[in-house]
PDB file of N, CA, C and O in Angstrom:
ATOM      1  N   MET A   1      80.622 209.456 168.833  1.00  0.00           N
ATOM      2  CA  MET A   1      81.495 210.616 169.893  1.00  0.00           C
ATOM      3  C   MET A   1      82.758 210.585 168.946  1.00  0.00           C
ATOM      4  O   MET A   1      83.076 209.664 168.632  1.00  0.00           O
ATOM      5  N   SER A   2      82.747 211.239 168.341  1.00  0.00           N
ATOM      6  CA  SER A   2      84.128 211.359 167.236  1.00  0.00           C
ATOM      7  C   SER A   2      85.084 212.625 168.305  1.00  0.00           C
ATOM      8  O   SER A   2      84.550 213.327 169.379  1.00  0.00           O
ATOM      9  N   SER A   3      86.789 212.192 168.052  1.00  0.00           N
ATOM     10  CA  SER A   3      87.959 212.905 168.551  1.00  0.00           C
ATOM     11  C   SER A   3      88.325 213.750 167.030  1.00  0.00           C
ATOM     12  O   SER A   3      88.245 213.411 166.523  1.00  0.00           O
ATOM     13  N   ASP A   4      88.575 215.066 168.107  1.00  0.00           N
ATOM     14  CA  ASP A   4      89.591 216.288 167.683  1.00  0.00           C
ATOM     15  C   ASP A   4      90.845 215.300 166.765  1.00  0.00           C
ATOM     16  O   ASP A   4      91.320 216.303 165.915  1.00  0.00           O
ATOM     17  N   LEU A   5      91.444 214.400 167.446  1.00  0.00           N
ATOM     18  CA  LEU A   5      93.006 214.969 168.052  1.00  0.00           C
ATOM     19  C   LEU A   5      93.139 213.222 166.747  1.00  0.00           C
ATOM     20  O   LEU A   5      93.799 213.045 166.358  1.00  0.00           O
ATOM     21  N   THR A   6      91.463 212.607 165.765  1.00  0.00           N
ATOM     22  CA  THR A   6      91.596 211.504 165.115  1.00  0.00           C
ATOM     23  C   THR A   6      91.805 212.472 164.035  1.00  0.00           C
ATOM     24  O   THR A   6      90.944 212.935 163.519  1.00  0.00           O
ATOM     25  N   PRO A   7      93.003 212.446 163.318  1.00  0.00           N
ATOM     26  CA  PRO A   7      92.716 212.776 162.120  1.00  0.00           C
ATOM     27  C   PRO A   7      91.791 212.565 160.645  1.00  0.00           C
ATOM     28  O   PRO A   7      91.578 211.033 160.560  1.00  0.00           O
ATOM     29  N   LYS A   8      91.434 213.108 159.793  1.00  0.00           N
ATOM     30  CA  LYS A   8      90.307 212.894 158.918  1.00  0.00           C
ATOM     31  C   LYS A   8      91.096 212.943 157.840  1.00  0.00           C
ATOM     32  O   LYS A   8      91.863 213.853 157.099  1.00  0.00           O
ATOM     33  N   TYR A   9      91.750 211.334 157.631  1.00  0.00           N
ATOM     34  CA  TYR A   9      92.146 211.037 155.846  1.00  0.00           C
ATOM     35  C   TYR A   9      91.428 211.732 154.287  1.00  0.00           C
ATOM     36  O   TYR A   9      90.045 211.254 155.034  1.00  0.00           O
ATOM     37  N   TRP A  10      91.666 211.739 153.711  1.00  0.00           N
ATOM     38  CA  TRP A  10      91.184 212.389 152.016  1.00  0.00           C
ATOM     39  C   TRP A  10      91.146 210.878 152.014  1.00  0.00           C
ATOM     40  O   TRP A  10      90.686 210.779 150.854  1.00  0.00           O
ATOM     41  N   PHE A  11      92.321 209.662 152.040  1.00  0.00           N
ATOM     42  CA  PHE A  11      92.225 209.076 150.939  1.00  0.00           C
ATOM     43  C   PHE A  11      92.508 207.537 151.840  1.00  0.00           C
ATOM     44  O   PHE A  11      93.194 207.080 153.103  1.00  0.00           O
ATOM     45  N   ARG A  12      91.413 206.712 151.782  1.00  0.00           N
ATOM     46  CA  ARG A  12      92.354 205.385 153.298  1.00  0.00           C
ATOM     47  C   ARG A  12      92.757 205.114 152.550  1.00  0.00           C
ATOM     48  O   ARG A  12      92.649 204.506 150.803  1.00  0.00           O
ATOM     49  N   ALA A  13      93.026 203.735 152.805  1.00  0.00           N
ATOM     50  CA  ALA A  13      94.311 202.410 152.547  1.00  0.00           C
ATOM     51  C   ALA A  13      94.200 201.709 152.085  1.00  0.00           C
ATOM     52  O   ALA A  13      92.336 200.951 152.139  1.00  0.00           O
ATOM     53  N   LYS A  14      94.220 200.901 151.336  1.00  0.00           N
ATOM     54  CA  LYS A  14      93.951 199.866 150.452  1.00  0.00           C
ATOM     55  C   LYS A  14      93.261 198.704 150.851  1.00  0.00           C
ATOM     56  O   LYS A  14      94.606 198.591 151.916  1.00  0.00           O
ATOM     57  N   ARG A  15      92.621 197.947 150.936  1.00  0.00           N
ATOM     58  CA  ARG A  15      92.786 196.979 151.355  1.00  0.00           C
ATOM     59  C   ARG A  15      93.491 195.814 151.646  1.00  0.00           C
ATOM     60  O   ARG A  15      93.904 195.012 152.222  1.00  0.00           O
ATOM     61  N   TYR A  16      94.352 195.459 150.345  1.00  0.00           N
ATOM     62  CA  TYR A  16      95.346 194.179 150.066  1.00  0.00           C
ATOM     63  C   TYR A  16      96.523 195.361 149.118  1.00  0.00           C
ATOM     64  O   TYR A  16      96.235 196.022 148.350  1.00  0.00           O
ATOM     65  N   GLY A  17      96.980 195.192 149.707  1.00  0.00           N
ATOM     66  CA  GLY A  17      98.497 195.697 148.694  1.00  0.00           C
ATOM     67  C   GLY A  17      99.250 196.633 149.805  1.00  0.00           C
ATOM     68  O   GLY A  17      98.384 197.038 150.925  1.00  0.00           O
ATOM     69  N   TRP A  18      99.641 198.379 149.187  1.00  0.00           N
ATOM     70  CA  TRP A  18      99.764 199.256 149.405  1.00  0.00           C
ATOM     71  C   TRP A  18      99.498 200.615 148.739  1.00  0.00           C
ATOM     72  O   TRP A  18      98.934 200.118 147.089  1.00  0.00           O
ATOM     73  N   GLY A  19      99.889 201.034 148.799  1.00  0.00           N
ATOM     74  CA  GLY A  19      98.564 202.565 148.995  1.00  0.00           C
ATOM     75  C   GLY A  19      97.846 202.830 148.706  1.00  0.00           C
ATOM     76  O   GLY A  19      97.170 202.096 150.426  1.00  0.00           O
ATOM     77  N   TRP A  20      97.050 203.832 148.368  1.00  0.00           N
ATOM     78  CA  TRP A  20      95.091 204.201 148.790  1.00  0.00           C
ATOM     79  C   TRP A  20      94.391 203.994 147.755  1.00  0.00           C
ATOM     80  O   TRP A  20      94.612 203.996 146.446  1.00  0.00           O
ATOM     81  N   GLY A  21      93.193 203.597 147.936  1.00  0.00           N
ATOM     82  CA  GLY A  21      92.107 203.504 146.704  1.00  0.00           C
ATOM     83  C   GLY A  21      91.096 204.924 146.459  1.00  0.00           C
ATOM     84  O   GLY A  21      91.957 206.308 147.216  1.00  0.00           O
ATOM     85  N   LEU A  22      89.824 204.560 146.821  1.00  0.00           N
ATOM     86  CA  LEU A  22      89.756 205.425 146.408  1.00  0.00           C
ATOM     87  C   LEU A  22      89.069 207.309 147.550  1.00  0.00           C
ATOM     88  O   LEU A  22      89.070 206.487 148.506  1.00  0.00           O
ATOM     89  N   PRO A  23      89.188 208.301 147.651  1.00  0.00           N
ATOM     90  CA  PRO A  23      88.939 209.539 148.669  1.00  0.00           C
ATOM     91  C   PRO A  23      87.784 208.841 149.335  1.00  0.00           C
ATOM     92  O   PRO A  23      86.506 208.867 148.917  1.00  0.00           O
ATOM     93  N   THR A  24      87.873 209.288 150.504  1.00  0.00           N
ATOM     94  CA  THR A  24      86.907 209.190 151.325  1.00  0.00           C
ATOM     95  C   THR A  24      86.177 210.590 151.848  1.00  0.00           C
ATOM     96  O   THR A  24      85.695 210.692 152.871  1.00  0.00           O
ATOM     97  N   ALA A  25      86.923 211.625 151.486  1.00  0.00           N
ATOM     98  CA  ALA A  25      86.781 212.882 152.145  1.00  0.00           C
ATOM     99  C   ALA A  25      86.470 213.951 149.964  1.00  0.00           C
ATOM    100  O   ALA A  25      86.982 213.556 149.832  1.00  0.00           O
ATOM    101  N   TRP A  26      85.513 214.623 150.871  1.00  0.00           N
ATOM    102  CA  TRP A  26      85.738 215.478 149.725  1.00  0.00           C
ATOM    103  C   TRP A  26      86.759 216.313 149.226  1.00  0.00           C
ATOM    104  O   TRP A  26      86.852 216.379 147.854  1.00  0.00           O
ATOM    105  N   GLN A  27      87.644 216.859 149.562  1.00  0.00           N
ATOM    106  CA  GLN A  27      88.429 217.154 149.437  1.00  0.00           C
ATOM    107  C   GLN A  27      89.408 215.896 148.737  1.00  0.00           C
ATOM    108  O   GLN A  27      89.806 217.197 147.930  1.00  0.00           O
ATOM    109  N   GLY A  28      89.444 214.773 149.057  1.00  0.00           N
ATOM    110  CA  GLY A  28      90.109 213.935 148.273  1.00  0.00           C
ATOM    111  C   GLY A  28      89.451 214.356 147.042  1.00  0.00           C
ATOM    112  O   GLY A  28      90.546 213.879 145.705  1.00  0.00           O
ATOM    113  N   TRP A  29      87.816 214.013 146.197  1.00  0.00           N
ATOM    114  CA  TRP A  29      87.459 213.733 145.234  1.00  0.00           C
ATOM    115  C   TRP A  29      88.786 215.099 143.943  1.00  0.00           C
ATOM    116  O   TRP A  29      88.495 214.534 143.604  1.00  0.00           O
ATOM    117  N   VAL A  30      88.187 216.316 145.094  1.00  0.00           N
ATOM    118  CA  VAL A  30      88.423 217.566 144.323  1.00  0.00           C
ATOM    119  C   VAL A  30      90.053 216.926 143.526  1.00  0.00           C
ATOM    120  O   VAL A  30      90.387 217.420 142.440  1.00  0.00           O
ATOM    121  N   VAL A  31      91.119 216.612 144.629  1.00  0.00           N
ATOM    122  CA  VAL A  31      92.434 216.512 143.873  1.00  0.00           C
ATOM    123  C   VAL A  31      92.149 215.003 142.840  1.00  0.00           C
ATOM    124  O   VAL A  31      92.557 215.635 141.735  1.00  0.00           O
ATOM    125  N   LEU A  32      91.282 214.212 143.414  1.00  0.00           N
ATOM    126  CA  LEU A  32      90.907 213.226 142.179  1.00  0.00           C
ATOM    127  C   LEU A  32      91.171 213.651 141.001  1.00  0.00           C
ATOM    128  O   LEU A  32      91.151 213.773 139.893  1.00  0.00           O
ATOM    129  N   ILE A  33      89.968 214.140 140.936  1.00  0.00           N
ATOM    130  CA  ILE A  33      89.065 215.193 139.853  1.00  0.00           C
ATOM    131  C   ILE A  33      90.298 215.760 139.217  1.00  0.00           C
ATOM    132  O   ILE A  33      90.329 216.027 138.039  1.00  0.00           O
ATOM    133  N   THR A  34      90.939 216.635 139.875  1.00  0.00           N
ATOM    134  CA  THR A  34      91.428 217.918 139.574  1.00  0.00           C
ATOM    135  C   THR A  34      93.252 217.523 138.988  1.00  0.00           C
ATOM    136  O   THR A  34      93.568 217.652 137.278  1.00  0.00           O
ATOM    137  N   TYR A  35      93.341 216.398 139.113  1.00  0.00           N
ATOM    138  CA  TYR A  35      94.716 215.338 138.390  1.00  0.00           C
ATOM    139  C   TYR A  35      93.723 215.763 137.548  1.00  0.00           C
ATOM    140  O   TYR A  35      95.282 214.807 136.459  1.00  0.00           O
ATOM    141  N   LEU A  36      92.719 213.957 136.747  1.00  0.00           N
ATOM    142  CA  LEU A  36      92.015 213.198 136.003  1.00  0.00           C
ATOM    143  C   LEU A  36      92.118 215.040 135.077  1.00  0.00           C
ATOM    144  O   LEU A  36      92.224 214.359 133.572  1.00  0.00           O
ATOM    145  N   VAL A  37      91.431 215.186 134.987  1.00  0.00           N
ATOM    146  CA  VAL A  37      91.451 216.909 134.006  1.00  0.00           C
ATOM    147  C   VAL A  37      92.910 217.215 133.907  1.00  0.00           C
ATOM    148  O   VAL A  37      92.513 217.788 132.794  1.00  0.00           O
ATOM    149  N   LEU A  38      93.191 217.562 134.514  1.00  0.00           N
ATOM    150  CA  LEU A  38      94.750 217.762 134.281  1.00  0.00           C
ATOM    151  C   LEU A  38      95.217 217.037 133.533  1.00  0.00           C
ATOM    152  O   LEU A  38      95.811 217.309 132.528  1.00  0.00           O
ATOM    153  N   VAL A  39      95.120 215.696 133.815  1.00  0.00           N
ATOM    154  CA  VAL A  39      96.164 214.977 132.899  1.00  0.00           C
ATOM    155  C   VAL A  39      95.311 214.332 131.431  1.00  0.00           C
ATOM    156  O   VAL A  39      95.359 214.617 130.710  1.00  0.00           O
ATOM    157  N   CYS A  40      93.990 214.336 131.485  1.00  0.00           N
ATOM    158  CA  CYS A  40      92.689 214.730 129.858  1.00  0.00           C
ATOM    159  C   CYS A  40      92.953 215.816 129.375  1.00  0.00           C
ATOM    160  O   CYS A  40      93.470 216.265 128.282  1.00  0.00           O
ATOM    161  N   GLY A  41      92.864 216.816 129.941  1.00  0.00           N
ATOM    162  CA  GLY A  41      93.245 218.815 129.040  1.00  0.00           C
ATOM    163  C   GLY A  41      95.034 218.405 128.675  1.00  0.00           C
ATOM    164  O   GLY A  41      94.706 218.885 128.048  1.00  0.00           O
ATOM    165  N   GLY A  42      95.741 218.113 129.589  1.00  0.00           N
ATOM    166  CA  GLY A  42      97.298 217.900 128.138  1.00  0.00           C
ATOM    167  C   GLY A  42      97.306 217.412 127.157  1.00  0.00           C
ATOM    168  O   GLY A  42      97.620 218.303 126.858  1.00  0.00           O
ATOM    169  N   ILE A  43      96.600 216.699 127.182  1.00  0.00           N
ATOM    170  CA  ILE A  43      96.574 216.113 125.622  1.00  0.00           C
ATOM    171  C   ILE A  43      96.136 217.357 123.989  1.00  0.00           C
ATOM    172  O   ILE A  43      96.831 217.192 123.830  1.00  0.00           O
ATOM    173  N   ARG A  44      95.279 217.915 125.059  1.00  0.00           N
ATOM    174  CA  ARG A  44      95.091 219.214 123.754  1.00  0.00           C
ATOM    175  C   ARG A  44      95.862 220.384 124.130  1.00  0.00           C
ATOM    176  O   ARG A  44      96.125 221.099 122.569  1.00  0.00           O
ATOM    177  N   PHE A  45      96.634 220.618 125.234  1.00  0.00           N
ATOM    178  CA  PHE A  45      97.668 221.495 124.173  1.00  0.00           C
ATOM    179  C   PHE A  45      99.316 220.548 124.806  1.00  0.00           C
ATOM    180  O   PHE A  45     100.354 221.664 124.162  1.00  0.00           O
ATOM    181  N   VAL A  46      99.432 219.267 124.748  1.00  0.00           N
ATOM    182  CA  VAL A  46     100.490 218.994 124.545  1.00  0.00           C
ATOM    183  C   VAL A  46     100.888 217.161 124.034  1.00  0.00           C
ATOM    184  O   VAL A  46     100.167 216.249 124.870  1.00  0.00           O
ATOM    185  N   HIS A  47     100.684 217.621 122.504  1.00  0.00           N
ATOM    186  CA  HIS A  47      99.966 216.366 121.909  1.00  0.00           C
ATOM    187  C   HIS A  47     100.744 215.566 121.825  1.00  0.00           C
ATOM    188  O   HIS A  47     102.038 215.064 121.654  1.00  0.00           O
ATOM    189  N   PRO A  48     100.794 214.328 122.507  1.00  0.00           N
ATOM    190  CA  PRO A  48     101.676 213.042 122.640  1.00  0.00           C
ATOM    191  C   PRO A  48     102.125 212.383 121.769  1.00  0.00           C
ATOM    192  O   PRO A  48     103.399 212.422 121.398  1.00  0.00           O
ATOM    193  N   SER A  49     101.292 212.300 121.048  1.00  0.00           N
ATOM    194  CA  SER A  49     101.549 211.397 119.168  1.00  0.00           C
ATOM    195  C   SER A  49     103.175 212.737 118.593  1.00  0.00           C
ATOM    196  O   SER A  49     103.578 212.672 117.265  1.00  0.00           O
ATOM    197  N   LYS A  50     102.696 213.894 119.055  1.00  0.00           N
ATOM    198  CA  LYS A  50     104.158 215.181 118.187  1.00  0.00           C
ATOM    199  C   LYS A  50     105.655 215.733 118.867  1.00  0.00           C
ATOM    200  O   LYS A  50     105.918 215.195 118.818  1.00  0.00           O
ATOM    201  N   ASP A  51     104.996 215.422 120.618  1.00  0.00           N
ATOM    202  CA  ASP A  51     106.318 215.426 121.961  1.00  0.00           C
ATOM    203  C   ASP A  51     105.802 214.925 122.731  1.00  0.00           C
ATOM    204  O   ASP A  51     105.406 214.482 123.732  1.00  0.00           O
ATOM    205  N   SER A  52     106.318 213.252 122.792  1.00  0.00           N
ATOM    206  CA  SER A  52     105.597 212.335 123.659  1.00  0.00           C
ATOM    207  C   SER A  52     106.162 212.569 125.187  1.00  0.00           C
ATOM    208  O   SER A  52     105.970 212.065 125.969  1.00  0.00           O
ATOM    209  N   LEU A  53     107.614 212.490 124.894  1.00  0.00           N
ATOM    210  CA  LEU A  53     108.731 213.179 125.503  1.00  0.00           C
ATOM    211  C   LEU A  53     108.184 214.255 126.642  1.00  0.00           C
ATOM    212  O   LEU A  53     108.130 214.182 127.749  1.00  0.00           O
ATOM    213  N   LEU A  54     107.046 215.326 125.588  1.00  0.00           N
ATOM    214  CA  LEU A  54     106.780 215.951 127.187  1.00  0.00           C
ATOM    215  C   LEU A  54     106.122 216.139 127.635  1.00  0.00           C
ATOM    216  O   LEU A  54     106.117 216.392 128.692  1.00  0.00           O
ATOM    217  N   TYR A  55     104.868 214.943 127.072  1.00  0.00           N
ATOM    218  CA  TYR A  55     103.708 215.000 127.379  1.00  0.00           C
ATOM    219  C   TYR A  55     104.037 213.128 128.672  1.00  0.00           C
ATOM    220  O   TYR A  55     103.268 213.715 129.446  1.00  0.00           O
ATOM    221  N   VAL A  56     105.297 212.433 128.494  1.00  0.00           N
ATOM    222  CA  VAL A  56     105.327 212.566 129.847  1.00  0.00           C
ATOM    223  C   VAL A  56     106.078 212.681 130.840  1.00  0.00           C
ATOM    224  O   VAL A  56     105.998 212.173 132.595  1.00  0.00           O
ATOM    225  N   ALA A  57     107.735 214.017 130.688  1.00  0.00           N
ATOM    226  CA  ALA A  57     107.264 214.084 131.565  1.00  0.00           C
ATOM    227  C   ALA A  57     105.924 215.520 132.286  1.00  0.00           C
ATOM    228  O   ALA A  57     106.000 215.050 133.856  1.00  0.00           O
ATOM    229  N   TYR A  58     105.261 215.963 131.971  1.00  0.00           N
ATOM    230  CA  TYR A  58     103.481 216.573 132.558  1.00  0.00           C
ATOM    231  C   TYR A  58     102.967 215.483 133.519  1.00  0.00           C
ATOM    232  O   TYR A  58     102.674 216.153 133.827  1.00  0.00           O
ATOM    233  N   VAL A  59     103.231 213.815 132.955  1.00  0.00           N
ATOM    234  CA  VAL A  59     101.640 213.595 133.381  1.00  0.00           C
ATOM    235  C   VAL A  59     102.954 212.816 135.074  1.00  0.00           C
ATOM    236  O   VAL A  59     102.443 213.660 135.843  1.00  0.00           O
ATOM    237  N   SER A  60     104.207 212.505 134.614  1.00  0.00           N
ATOM    238  CA  SER A  60     104.929 212.729 135.808  1.00  0.00           C
ATOM    239  C   SER A  60     105.194 213.512 136.968  1.00  0.00           C
ATOM    240  O   SER A  60     104.790 212.668 137.710  1.00  0.00           O
ATOM    241  N   VAL A  61     105.340 215.110 136.299  1.00  0.00           N
ATOM    242  CA  VAL A  61     105.433 216.149 137.519  1.00  0.00           C
ATOM    243  C   VAL A  61     103.630 215.355 138.042  1.00  0.00           C
ATOM    244  O   VAL A  61     103.987 215.823 139.232  1.00  0.00           O
ATOM    245  N   LEU A  62     102.813 215.528 137.569  1.00  0.00           N
ATOM    246  CA  LEU A  62     101.317 215.550 137.908  1.00  0.00           C
ATOM    247  C   LEU A  62     101.279 214.473 138.657  1.00  0.00           C
ATOM    248  O   LEU A  62     100.649 214.309 140.187  1.00  0.00           O
ATOM    249  N   SER A  63     101.913 213.628 138.870  1.00  0.00           N
ATOM    250  CA  SER A  63     101.956 212.285 139.268  1.00  0.00           C
ATOM    251  C   SER A  63     102.924 212.521 140.491  1.00  0.00           C
ATOM    252  O   SER A  63     101.525 212.118 141.682  1.00  0.00           O
ATOM    253  N   VAL A  64     103.593 212.948 140.137  1.00  0.00           N
ATOM    254  CA  VAL A  64     104.507 213.089 141.716  1.00  0.00           C
ATOM    255  C   VAL A  64     103.363 213.651 142.572  1.00  0.00           C
ATOM    256  O   VAL A  64     103.725 213.439 143.811  1.00  0.00           O
ATOM    257  N   GLY A  65     103.242 214.717 142.073  1.00  0.00           N
ATOM    258  CA  GLY A  65     102.112 215.537 143.194  1.00  0.00           C
ATOM    259  C   GLY A  65     100.886 215.310 143.339  1.00  0.00           C
ATOM    260  O   GLY A  65     100.915 215.482 144.867  1.00  0.00           O
ATOM    261  N   PHE A  66     100.751 214.369 143.207  1.00  0.00           N
ATOM    262  CA  PHE A  66      99.297 213.817 142.791  1.00  0.00           C
ATOM    263  C   PHE A  66      99.626 212.654 144.199  1.00  0.00           C
ATOM    264  O   PHE A  66      99.006 212.454 145.629  1.00  0.00           O
ATOM    265  N   VAL A  67     101.121 211.764 144.509  1.00  0.00           N
ATOM    266  CA  VAL A  67     100.782 210.795 144.984  1.00  0.00           C
ATOM    267  C   VAL A  67     101.605 211.449 146.463  1.00  0.00           C
ATOM    268  O   VAL A  67     101.321 211.293 147.716  1.00  0.00           O
ATOM    269  N   ALA A  68     102.607 212.909 146.511  1.00  0.00           N
ATOM    270  CA  ALA A  68     102.800 213.485 147.437  1.00  0.00           C
ATOM    271  C   ALA A  68     101.217 214.311 148.557  1.00  0.00           C
ATOM    272  O   ALA A  68     101.261 214.175 149.541  1.00  0.00           O
ATOM    273  N   ILE A  69     100.475 214.478 147.098  1.00  0.00           N
ATOM    274  CA  ILE A  69      99.105 214.686 148.311  1.00  0.00           C
ATOM    275  C   ILE A  69      98.598 213.755 149.417  1.00  0.00           C
ATOM    276  O   ILE A  69      97.763 213.538 149.947  1.00  0.00           O
ATOM    277  N   CYS A  70      98.759 212.629 148.399  1.00  0.00           N
ATOM    278  CA  CYS A  70      98.111 211.387 149.452  1.00  0.00           C
ATOM    279  C   CYS A  70      98.835 210.836 150.444  1.00  0.00           C
ATOM    280  O   CYS A  70      98.098 209.977 151.156  1.00  0.00           O
ATOM    281  N   TRP A  71     100.077 211.278 150.386  1.00  0.00           N
ATOM    282  CA  TRP A  71     100.594 210.769 151.067  1.00  0.00           C
ATOM    283  C   TRP A  71     100.724 211.122 152.893  1.00  0.00           C
ATOM    284  O   TRP A  71     100.725 211.375 153.638  1.00  0.00           O
ATOM    285  N   LEU A  72     100.764 212.572 151.958  1.00  0.00           N
ATOM    286  CA  LEU A  72     100.316 213.989 153.209  1.00  0.00           C
ATOM    287  C   LEU A  72      99.019 213.939 153.933  1.00  0.00           C
ATOM    288  O   LEU A  72      98.843 213.942 155.000  1.00  0.00           O
ATOM    289  N   LYS A  73      97.948 213.317 153.159  1.00  0.00           N
ATOM    290  CA  LYS A  73      96.739 213.603 153.749  1.00  0.00           C
ATOM    291  C   LYS A  73      95.516 212.826 153.361  1.00  0.00           C
ATOM    292  O   LYS A  73      95.319 211.767 153.889  1.00  0.00           O
ATOM    293  N   GLY A  74      96.149 210.994 153.273  1.00  0.00           N
ATOM    294  CA  GLY A  74      96.085 209.512 153.273  1.00  0.00           C
ATOM    295  C   GLY A  74      96.516 209.083 154.533  1.00  0.00           C
ATOM    296  O   GLY A  74      97.750 209.502 155.083  1.00  0.00           O
ATOM    297  N   GLU A  75      95.643 207.673 154.832  1.00  0.00           N
ATOM    298  CA  GLU A  75      96.515 206.844 155.582  1.00  0.00           C
ATOM    299  C   GLU A  75      97.646 206.888 155.891  1.00  0.00           C
ATOM    300  O   GLU A  75      98.372 206.431 154.174  1.00  0.00           O
ATOM    301  N   PRO A  76      98.036 206.511 156.857  1.00  0.00           N
ATOM    302  CA  PRO A  76      99.736 205.916 156.637  1.00  0.00           C
ATOM    303  C   PRO A  76     100.073 204.697 155.740  1.00  0.00           C
ATOM    304  O   PRO A  76      99.108 204.028 155.716  1.00  0.00           O
ATOM    305  N   PRO A  77     100.941 204.907 154.623  1.00  0.00           N
ATOM    306  CA  PRO A  77     101.064 203.526 153.784  1.00  0.00           C
ATOM    307  C   PRO A  77     102.301 201.737 154.583  1.00  0.00           C
ATOM    308  O   PRO A  77     103.186 202.049 154.899  1.00  0.00           O
ATOM    309  N   ARG A  78     101.065 201.080 153.885  1.00  0.00           N
ATOM    310  CA  ARG A  78     101.759 199.872 154.605  1.00  0.00           C
ATOM    311  C   ARG A  78     101.394 198.633 153.920  1.00  0.00           C
ATOM    312  O   ARG A  78     100.623 199.090 152.892  1.00  0.00           O
ATOM    313  N   TRP A  79     101.976 197.584 153.709  1.00  0.00           N
ATOM    314  CA  TRP A  79     101.372 196.276 153.196  1.00  0.00           C
ATOM    315  C   TRP A  79      99.735 195.629 153.447  1.00  0.00           C
ATOM    316  O   TRP A  79     100.514 195.275 154.907  1.00  0.00           O
ATOM    317  N   ARG A  80      99.149 195.073 153.048  1.00  0.00           N
ATOM    318  CA  ARG A  80      98.351 195.048 153.963  1.00  0.00           C
ATOM    319  C   ARG A  80      97.378 193.855 153.020  1.00  0.00           C
ATOM    320  O   ARG A  80      97.618 194.002 151.651  1.00  0.00           O
ATOM    321  N   TRP A  81      97.117 193.306 153.893  1.00  0.00           N
ATOM    322  CA  TRP A  81      96.644 191.605 152.960  1.00  0.00           C
ATOM    323  C   TRP A  81      95.365 191.041 153.595  1.00  0.00           C
ATOM    324  O   TRP A  81      94.671 190.285 153.236  1.00  0.00           O
ATOM    325  N   GLY A  82      94.934 191.845 153.607  1.00  0.00           N
ATOM    326  CA  GLY A  82      92.744 192.469 153.423  1.00  0.00           C
ATOM    327  C   GLY A  82      91.986 192.820 155.341  1.00  0.00           C
ATOM    328  O   GLY A  82      92.740 193.000 155.920  1.00  0.00           O
ATOM    329  N   GLY A  83      91.673 191.218 155.696  1.00  0.00           N
ATOM    330  CA  GLY A  83      90.961 190.607 157.022  1.00  0.00           C
ATOM    331  C   GLY A  83      91.749 191.051 158.092  1.00  0.00           C
ATOM    332  O   GLY A  83      91.374 190.784 158.933  1.00  0.00           O
ATOM    333  N   ARG A  84      93.494 190.778 158.092  1.00  0.00           N
ATOM    334  CA  ARG A  84      94.063 190.051 159.229  1.00  0.00           C
ATOM    335  C   ARG A  84      94.569 191.529 159.281  1.00  0.00           C
ATOM    336  O   ARG A  84      94.579 190.740 161.135  1.00  0.00           O
ATOM    337  N   ASP A  85      94.339 192.283 159.225  1.00  0.00           N
ATOM    338  CA  ASP A  85      95.611 193.666 159.947  1.00  0.00           C
ATOM    339  C   ASP A  85      93.858 194.371 160.011  1.00  0.00           C
ATOM    340  O   ASP A  85      93.703 194.553 158.586  1.00  0.00           O
ATOM    341  N   THR A  86      94.241 195.562 160.670  1.00  0.00           N
ATOM    342  CA  THR A  86      93.255 196.790 160.782  1.00  0.00           C
ATOM    343  C   THR A  86      93.640 197.788 160.811  1.00  0.00           C
ATOM    344  O   THR A  86      95.252 197.616 160.022  1.00  0.00           O
TER     345      THR A  86
END
């Protein structure tokens, strides 16, 4: 029996360390794949060999957005030591 009060996370917290692992919902997979496509697709439009600073800025903006989505839609991050905590 599932409760409607339990939030549905798109990203599960990592078992060891701090942060998030792979997505657990289809929405998380869409966000991850979109992020990867934009990062790799940016190479075609912002040539890293010619304008590396612009490409670093581009990837940084995308990464901040990705982490923000993980923060909002993922399990609350905290340091985890594996099996000792839940």
